[in-house]
JSON list of C-alpha atoms in Angstrom, two decimals:
[
{"chain": "A", "resi": 1, "resn": "UNK", "atom": "CA", "xyz": [-6.64, 1.31, -26.49]},
{"chain": "A", "resi": 2, "resn": "UNK", "atom": "CA", "xyz": [-7.99, -1.05, -23.88]},
{"chain": "A", "resi": 3, "resn": "UNK", "atom": "CA", "xyz": [-10.88, 0.01, -21.73]},
{"chain": "A", "resi": 4, "resn": "UNK", "atom": "CA", "xyz": [-10.49, -0.05, -17.96]},
{"chain": "A", "resi": 5, "resn": "UNK", "atom": "CA", "xyz": [-12.28, -3.38, -17.38]},
{"chain": "A", "resi": 6, "resn": "UNK", "atom": "CA", "xyz": [-10.19, -5.17, -20.01]},
{"chain": "A", "resi": 7, "resn": "UNK", "atom": "CA", "xyz": [-7.02, -3.59, -18.65]},
{"chain": "A", "resi": 8, "resn": "UNK", "atom": "CA", "xyz": [-7.87, -4.72, -15.12]},
{"chain": "A", "resi": 9, "resn": "UNK", "atom": "CA", "xyz": [-8.65, -8.24, -16.36]},
{"chain": "A", "resi": 10, "resn": "UNK", "atom": "CA", "xyz": [-5.26, -8.40, -18.08]},
{"chain": "A", "resi": 11, "resn": "UNK", "atom": "CA", "xyz": [-3.54, -7.11, -14.94]},
{"chain": "A", "resi": 12, "resn": "UNK", "atom": "CA", "xyz": [-5.15, -9.85, -12.86]},
{"chain": "A", "resi": 13, "resn": "UNK", "atom": "CA", "xyz": [-4.24, -12.45, -15.49]},
{"chain": "A", "resi": 14, "resn": "UNK", "atom": "CA", "xyz": [-0.67, -11.17, -15.37]},
{"chain": "A", "resi": 15, "resn": "UNK", "atom": "CA", "xyz": [-0.65, -11.41, -11.57]},
{"chain": "A", "resi": 16, "resn": "UNK", "atom": "CA", "xyz": [-1.89, -14.99, -11.57]},
{"chain": "A", "resi": 17, "resn": "UNK", "atom": "CA", "xyz": [0.68, -16.04, -14.17]},
{"chain": "A", "resi": 18, "resn": "UNK", "atom": "CA", "xyz": [3.39, -14.02, -12.46]},
{"chain": "A", "resi": 19, "resn": "UNK", "atom": "CA", "xyz": [2.75, -15.48, -9.02]},
{"chain": "A", "resi": 20, "resn": "UNK", "atom": "CA", "xyz": [2.98, -19.04, -10.36]},
{"chain": "A", "resi": 21, "resn": "UNK", "atom": "CA", "xyz": [6.64, -18.46, -11.15]},
{"chain": "A", "resi": 22, "resn": "UNK", "atom": "CA", "xyz": [9.32, -18.46, -8.47]},
{"chain": "A", "resi": 23, "resn": "UNK", "atom": "CA", "xyz": [11.70, -16.29, -10.47]},
{"chain": "A", "resi": 24, "resn": "UNK", "atom": "CA", "xyz": [11.48, -12.98, -8.62]},
{"chain": "A", "resi": 25, "resn": "UNK", "atom": "CA", "xyz": [11.63, -12.13, -4.93]},
{"chain": "A", "resi": 26, "resn": "UNK", "atom": "CA", "xyz": [8.41, -10.99, -3.23]},
{"chain": "A", "resi": 27, "resn": "UNK", "atom": "CA", "xyz": [9.84, -7.45, -3.11]},
{"chain": "A", "resi": 28, "resn": "UNK", "atom": "CA", "xyz": [10.41, -7.45, -6.89]},
{"chain": "A", "resi": 29, "resn": "UNK", "atom": "CA", "xyz": [6.94, -8.87, -7.47]},
{"chain": "A", "resi": 30, "resn": "UNK", "atom": "CA", "xyz": [5.38, -6.16, -5.28]},
{"chain": "A", "resi": 31, "resn": "UNK", "atom": "CA", "xyz": [7.35, -3.45, -7.09]},
{"chain": "A", "resi": 32, "resn": "UNK", "atom": "CA", "xyz": [6.02, -4.79, -10.41]},
{"chain": "A", "resi": 33, "resn": "UNK", "atom": "CA", "xyz": [2.46, -4.76, -9.04]},
{"chain": "A", "resi": 34, "resn": "UNK", "atom": "CA", "xyz": [2.90, -1.14, -7.91]},
{"chain": "A", "resi": 35, "resn": "UNK", "atom": "CA", "xyz": [4.19, -0.13, -11.36]},
{"chain": "A", "resi": 36, "resn": "UNK", "atom": "CA", "xyz": [1.28, -1.93, -13.02]},
{"chain": "A", "resi": 37, "resn": "UNK", "atom": "CA", "xyz": [-1.25, -0.29, -10.67]},
{"chain": "A", "resi": 38, "resn": "UNK", "atom": "CA", "xyz": [0.18, 3.15, -11.44]},
{"chain": "A", "resi": 39, "resn": "UNK", "atom": "CA", "xyz": [-0.73, 2.63, -15.09]},
{"chain": "A", "resi": 40, "resn": "UNK", "atom": "CA", "xyz": [-4.41, 2.85, -14.09]},
{"chain": "A", "resi": 41, "resn": "UNK", "atom": "CA", "xyz": [-3.98, 6.31, -12.57]},
{"chain": "A", "resi": 42, "resn": "UNK", "atom": "CA", "xyz": [-1.29, 8.59, -13.97]},
{"chain": "A", "resi": 43, "resn": "UNK", "atom": "CA", "xyz": [-1.38, 10.85, -10.89]},
{"chain": "A", "resi": 44, "resn": "UNK", "atom": "CA", "xyz": [-0.95, 8.01, -8.38]},
{"chain": "A", "resi": 45, "resn": "UNK", "atom": "CA", "xyz": [2.19, 6.97, -6.56]},
{"chain": "A", "resi": 46, "resn": "UNK", "atom": "CA", "xyz": [1.62, 3.42, -5.37]},
{"chain": "A", "resi": 47, "resn": "UNK", "atom": "CA", "xyz": [3.30, 1.57, -2.53]},
{"chain": "A", "resi": 48, "resn": "UNK", "atom": "CA", "xyz": [2.75, -1.01, 0.16]},
{"chain": "A", "resi": 49, "resn": "UNK", "atom": "CA", "xyz": [3.53, -1.92, 3.73]},
{"chain": "A", "resi": 50, "resn": "UNK", "atom": "CA", "xyz": [4.21, -5.32, 5.22]},
{"chain": "A", "resi": 51, "resn": "UNK", "atom": "CA", "xyz": [3.35, -6.32, 8.75]},
{"chain": "A", "resi": 52, "resn": "UNK", "atom": "CA", "xyz": [4.85, -8.83, 11.17]},
{"chain": "A", "resi": 53, "resn": "UNK", "atom": "CA", "xyz": [1.80, -10.15, 12.97]},
{"chain": "A", "resi": 54, "resn": "UNK", "atom": "CA", "xyz": [3.35, -13.17, 14.65]},
{"chain": "A", "resi": 55, "resn": "UNK", "atom": "CA", "xyz": [4.03, -11.45, 17.98]},
{"chain": "A", "resi": 56, "resn": "UNK", "atom": "CA", "xyz": [1.50, -10.14, 20.52]},
{"chain": "A", "resi": 57, "resn": "UNK", "atom": "CA", "xyz": [1.44, -6.69, 18.86]},
{"chain": "A", "resi": 58, "resn": "UNK", "atom": "CA", "xyz": [1.70, -6.50, 15.08]},
{"chain": "A", "resi": 59, "resn": "UNK", "atom": "CA", "xyz": [4.42, -4.15, 13.76]},
{"chain": "A", "resi": 60, "resn": "UNK", "atom": "CA", "xyz": [5.19, -2.62, 10.38]},
{"chain": "A", "resi": 61, "resn": "UNK", "atom": "CA", "xyz": [8.25, -4.18, 8.76]},
{"chain": "A", "resi": 62, "resn": "UNK", "atom": "CA", "xyz": [8.43, -2.30, 5.47]},
{"chain": "A", "resi": 63, "resn": "UNK", "atom": "CA", "xyz": [6.93, 0.82, 3.95]},
{"chain": "A", "resi": 64, "resn": "UNK", "atom": "CA", "xyz": [7.84, 1.05, 0.28]},
{"chain": "A", "resi": 65, "resn": "UNK", "atom": "CA", "xyz": [6.96, 3.30, -2.63]},
{"chain": "A", "resi": 66, "resn": "UNK", "atom": "CA", "xyz": [9.07, 1.72, -5.42]},
{"chain": "A", "resi": 67, "resn": "UNK", "atom": "CA", "xyz": [9.30, 5.01, -7.38]},
{"chain": "A", "resi": 68, "resn": "UNK", "atom": "CA", "xyz": [10.56, 6.97, -4.36]},
{"chain": "A", "resi": 69, "resn": "UNK", "atom": "CA", "xyz": [13.78, 6.76, -2.35]},
{"chain": "A", "resi": 70, "resn": "UNK", "atom": "CA", "xyz": [13.48, 4.37, 0.58]},
{"chain": "A", "resi": 71, "resn": "UNK", "atom": "CA", "xyz": [15.20, 6.21, 3.43]},
{"chain": "A", "resi": 72, "resn": "UNK", "atom": "CA", "xyz": [12.37, 8.37, 4.82]},
{"chain": "A", "resi": 73, "resn": "UNK", "atom": "CA", "xyz": [10.00, 5.42, 4.86]},
{"chain": "A", "resi": 74, "resn": "UNK", "atom": "CA", "xyz": [12.54, 3.12, 6.49]},
{"chain": "A", "resi": 75, "resn": "UNK", "atom": "CA", "xyz": [12.01, 5.20, 9.64]},
{"chain": "A", "resi": 76, "resn": "UNK", "atom": "CA", "xyz": [8.61, 3.55, 9.90]},
{"chain": "A", "resi": 77, "resn": "UNK", "atom": "CA", "xyz": [10.11, 0.09, 10.60]},
{"chain": "A", "resi": 78, "resn": "UNK", "atom": "CA", "xyz": [8.93, -1.73, 13.77]},
{"chain": "A", "resi": 79, "resn": "UNK", "atom": "CA", "xyz": [6.12, 0.76, 14.41]},
{"chain": "A", "resi": 80, "resn": "UNK", "atom": "CA", "xyz": [3.32, -0.95, 16.37]},
{"chain": "A", "resi": 81, "resn": "UNK", "atom": "CA", "xyz": [-0.01, -1.29, 14.60]},
{"chain": "A", "resi": 82, "resn": "UNK", "atom": "CA", "xyz": [-1.97, 0.22, 17.49]},
{"chain": "A", "resi": 83, "resn": "UNK", "atom": "CA", "xyz": [-3.45, 3.49, 18.69]},
{"chain": "A", "resi": 84, "resn": "UNK", "atom": "CA", "xyz": [-2.42, 6.21, 18.49]},
{"chain": "A", "resi": 85, "resn": "UNK", "atom": "CA", "xyz": [-2.24, 5.56, 14.76]},
{"chain": "A", "resi": 86, "resn": "UNK", "atom": "CA", "xyz": [1.10, 6.34, 13.15]},
{"chain": "A", "resi": 87, "resn": "UNK", "atom": "CA", "xyz": [-0.66, 6.89, 9.81]},
{"chain": "A", "resi": 88, "resn": "UNK", "atom": "CA", "xyz": [-3.40, 5.72, 7.50]},
{"chain": "A", "resi": 89, "resn": "UNK", "atom": "CA", "xyz": [-1.96, 2.19, 7.26]},
{"chain": "A", "resi": 90, "resn": "UNK", "atom": "CA", "xyz": [-2.18, 1.54, 11.00]},
{"chain": "A", "resi": 91, "resn": "UNK", "atom": "CA", "xyz": [-5.73, 2.89, 11.12]},
{"chain": "A", "resi": 92, "resn": "UNK", "atom": "CA", "xyz": [-6.74, 0.82, 8.07]},
{"chain": "A", "resi": 93, "resn": "UNK", "atom": "CA", "xyz": [-5.48, -2.39, 9.65]},
{"chain": "A", "resi": 94, "resn": "UNK", "atom": "CA", "xyz": [-6.95, -1.69, 13.10]},
{"chain": "A", "resi": 95, "resn": "UNK", "atom": "CA", "xyz": [-10.33, -0.68, 11.70]},
{"chain": "A", "resi": 96, "resn": "UNK", "atom": "CA", "xyz": [-10.22, -3.35, 8.95]},
{"chain": "A", "resi": 97, "resn": "UNK", "atom": "CA", "xyz": [-11.25, -0.87, 6.25]},
{"chain": "A", "resi": 98, "resn": "UNK", "atom": "CA", "xyz": [-9.76, 1.46, 3.65]},
{"chain": "A", "resi": 99, "resn": "UNK", "atom": "CA", "xyz": [-8.69, 4.80, 5.14]},
{"chain": "A", "resi": 100, "resn": "UNK", "atom": "CA", "xyz": [-7.99, 7.97, 3.17]},
{"chain": "A", "resi": 101, "resn": "UNK", "atom": "CA", "xyz": [-6.36, 11.20, 4.24]},
{"chain": "A", "resi": 102, "resn": "UNK", "atom": "CA", "xyz": [-7.28, 13.87, 1.71]},
{"chain": "A", "resi": 103, "resn": "UNK", "atom": "CA", "xyz": [-4.74, 16.45, 2.92]},
{"chain": "A", "resi": 104, "resn": "UNK", "atom": "CA", "xyz": [-1.71, 15.40, 4.97]},
{"chain": "A", "resi": 105, "resn": "UNK", "atom": "CA", "xyz": [-0.69, 19.02, 5.51]},
{"chain": "A", "resi": 106, "resn": "UNK", "atom": "CA", "xyz": [-3.79, 19.72, 7.61]},
{"chain": "A", "resi": 107, "resn": "UNK", "atom": "CA", "xyz": [-4.20, 16.29, 9.22]},
{"chain": "A", "resi": 108, "resn": "UNK", "atom": "CA", "xyz": [-3.23, 16.22, 12.90]},
{"chain": "A", "resi": 109, "resn": "UNK", "atom": "CA", "xyz": [-4.51, 12.85, 14.07]},
{"chain": "A", "resi": 110, "resn": "UNK", "atom": "CA", "xyz": [-1.52, 10.90, 12.69]},
{"chain": "A", "resi": 111, "resn": "UNK", "atom": "CA", "xyz": [2.10, 10.81, 13.88]},
{"chain": "A", "resi": 112, "resn": "UNK", "atom": "CA", "xyz": [4.29, 13.71, 12.74]},
{"chain": "A", "resi": 113, "resn": "UNK", "atom": "CA", "xyz": [7.06, 11.32, 11.57]},
{"chain": "A", "resi": 114, "resn": "UNK", "atom": "CA", "xyz": [4.62, 9.73, 9.12]},
{"chain": "A", "resi": 115, "resn": "UNK", "atom": "CA", "xyz": [3.34, 13.13, 7.93]},
{"chain": "A", "resi": 116, "resn": "UNK", "atom": "CA", "xyz": [6.91, 14.42, 7.52]},
{"chain": "A", "resi": 117, "resn": "UNK", "atom": "CA", "xyz": [8.00, 11.33, 5.52]},
{"chain": "A", "resi": 118, "resn": "UNK", "atom": "CA", "xyz": [5.03, 11.79, 3.19]},
{"chain": "A", "resi": 119, "resn": "UNK", "atom": "CA", "xyz": [5.30, 15.54, 2.72]},
{"chain": "A", "resi": 120, "resn": "UNK", "atom": "CA", "xyz": [9.06, 15.36, 2.18]},
{"chain": "A", "resi": 121, "resn": "UNK", "atom": "CA", "xyz": [8.33, 13.80, -1.20]},
{"chain": "A", "resi": 122, "resn": "UNK", "atom": "CA", "xyz": [5.36, 15.98, -1.99]},
{"chain": "A", "resi": 123, "resn": "UNK", "atom": "CA", "xyz": [2.67, 13.47, -1.08]},
{"chain": "A", "resi": 124, "resn": "UNK", "atom": "CA", "xyz": [-0.42, 15.38, -0.08]},
{"chain": "A", "resi": 125, "resn": "UNK", "atom": "CA", "xyz": [-3.10, 12.70, 0.03]},
{"chain": "A", "resi": 126, "resn": "UNK", "atom": "CA", "xyz": [-2.85, 9.02, 0.94]},
{"chain": "A", "resi": 127, "resn": "UNK", "atom": "CA", "xyz": [-5.20, 6.06, 0.91]},
{"chain": "A", "resi": 128, "resn": "UNK", "atom": "CA", "xyz": [-4.37, 2.78, 2.67]},
{"chain": "A", "resi": 129, "resn": "UNK", "atom": "CA", "xyz": [-6.27, -0.44, 2.06]},
{"chain": "A", "resi": 130, "resn": "UNK", "atom": "CA", "xyz": [-5.58, -3.33, 4.43]},
{"chain": "A", "resi": 131, "resn": "UNK", "atom": "CA", "xyz": [-4.73, -6.85, 3.27]},
{"chain": "A", "resi": 132, "resn": "UNK", "atom": "CA", "xyz": [-5.43, -9.77, 5.58]},
{"chain": "A", "resi": 133, "resn": "UNK", "atom": "CA", "xyz": [-4.39, -13.38, 5.29]},
{"chain": "A", "resi": 134, "resn": "UNK", "atom": "CA", "xyz": [-6.86, -16.20, 5.00]},
{"chain": "A", "resi": 135, "resn": "UNK", "atom": "CA", "xyz": [-6.35, -16.74, 8.73]},
{"chain": "A", "resi": 136, "resn": "UNK", "atom": "CA", "xyz": [-7.37, -13.13, 9.46]},
{"chain": "A", "resi": 137, "resn": "UNK", "atom": "CA", "xyz": [-3.89, -11.89, 10.39]},
{"chain": "A", "resi": 138, "resn": "UNK", "atom": "CA", "xyz": [-2.84, -8.54, 8.89]},
{"chain": "A", "resi": 139, "resn": "UNK", "atom": "CA", "xyz": [-0.30, -8.86, 6.09]},
{"chain": "A", "resi": 140, "resn": "UNK", "atom": "CA", "xyz": [0.09, -5.19, 5.17]},
{"chain": "A", "resi": 141, "resn": "UNK", "atom": "CA", "xyz": [-1.54, -2.42, 3.21]},
{"chain": "A", "resi": 142, "resn": "UNK", "atom": "CA", "xyz": [-1.79, -1.35, -0.41]},
{"chain": "A", "resi": 143, "resn": "UNK", "atom": "CA", "xyz": [-1.12, 2.39, -0.47]},
{"chain": "A", "resi": 144, "resn": "UNK", "atom": "CA", "xyz": [-2.04, 4.99, -3.07]},
{"chain": "A", "resi": 145, "resn": "UNK", "atom": "CA", "xyz": [-0.72, 8.53, -2.73]},
{"chain": "A", "resi": 146, "resn": "UNK", "atom": "CA", "xyz": [-1.03, 11.70, -4.75]},
{"chain": "A", "resi": 147, "resn": "UNK", "atom": "CA", "xyz": [0.72, 15.06, -4.88]},
{"chain": "A", "resi": 148, "resn": "UNK", "atom": "CA", "xyz": [-2.63, 16.86, -4.82]},
{"chain": "A", "resi": 149, "resn": "UNK", "atom": "CA", "xyz": [-5.36, 16.90, -2.22]},
{"chain": "A", "resi": 150, "resn": "UNK", "atom": "CA", "xyz": [-7.69, 14.08, -3.16]},
{"chain": "A", "resi": 151, "resn": "UNK", "atom": "CA", "xyz": [-10.89, 12.75, -1.64]},
{"chain": "A", "resi": 152, "resn": "UNK", "atom": "CA", "xyz": [-11.22, 9.51, -3.59]},
{"chain": "A", "resi": 153, "resn": "UNK", "atom": "CA", "xyz": [-9.03, 6.95, -5.29]},
{"chain": "A", "resi": 154, "resn": "UNK", "atom": "CA", "xyz": [-9.69, 4.30, -7.94]},
{"chain": "A", "resi": 155, "resn": "UNK", "atom": "CA", "xyz": [-11.55, 1.42, -6.25]},
{"chain": "A", "resi": 156, "resn": "UNK", "atom": "CA", "xyz": [-10.69, -1.10, -8.98]},
{"chain": "A", "resi": 157, "resn": "UNK", "atom": "CA", "xyz": [-6.97, -0.34, -8.71]},
{"chain": "A", "resi": 158, "resn": "UNK", "atom": "CA", "xyz": [-7.19, -0.62, -4.92]},
{"chain": "A", "resi": 159, "resn": "UNK", "atom": "CA", "xyz": [-8.93, -3.98, -5.18]},
{"chain": "A", "resi": 160, "resn": "UNK", "atom": "CA", "xyz": [-6.28, -5.22, -7.59]},
{"chain": "A", "resi": 161, "resn": "UNK", "atom": "CA", "xyz": [-3.52, -4.04, -5.27]},
{"chain": "A", "resi": 162, "resn": "UNK", "atom": "CA", "xyz": [-4.98, -5.69, -2.17]},
{"chain": "A", "resi": 163, "resn": "UNK", "atom": "CA", "xyz": [-5.51, -8.96, -4.06]},
{"chain": "A", "resi": 164, "resn": "UNK", "atom": "CA", "xyz": [-1.93, -8.84, -5.37]},
{"chain": "A", "resi": 165, "resn": "UNK", "atom": "CA", "xyz": [-0.45, -8.04, -1.97]},
{"chain": "A", "resi": 166, "resn": "UNK", "atom": "CA", "xyz": [-2.36, -10.89, -0.34]},
{"chain": "A", "resi": 167, "resn": "UNK", "atom": "CA", "xyz": [-1.38, -13.33, -3.11]},
{"chain": "A", "resi": 168, "resn": "UNK", "atom": "CA", "xyz": [2.32, -12.46, -3.02]},
{"chain": "A", "resi": 169, "resn": "UNK", "atom": "CA", "xyz": [2.71, -12.31, 0.77]},
{"chain": "A", "resi": 170, "resn": "UNK", "atom": "CA", "xyz": [0.92, -15.61, 1.33]},
{"chain": "A", "resi": 171, "resn": "UNK", "atom": "CA", "xyz": [2.98, -17.55, -1.23]}
]
């Protein structure tokens, strides 16, 4: 069995090799990264968002958890990345830091559509880590969710996910 550091090193090596190939679409690459990240935490459900930041107000374009059906999260398309925050991803991008919600069922500061989409699939806690391009524009977020209330998530996995998201979306 590989220890966590060696596993993370192999995941990063895989990402670098993987991103050098133009065989898969960015969506397929991101789904593979999510599946790989989930191997570091058996309780995690990993996803991502992408942002269109070319207009005056950045908007979410996708919200995807590859292991879950897409339809409830497709409702989050074209949501402005502004206050009031639709969810943890908008807050993470606006505040330029990782944001966690330990219990969606009791959280009231985020939009009810976001909370409903999460709870519909049994997601109780969510962490969103923002990814920014080299030019400082927001690209999206790396998202880790869990069916239980949770106050912390794996920092190494989050770092890997943000790096992967940035690498893939800037190709």
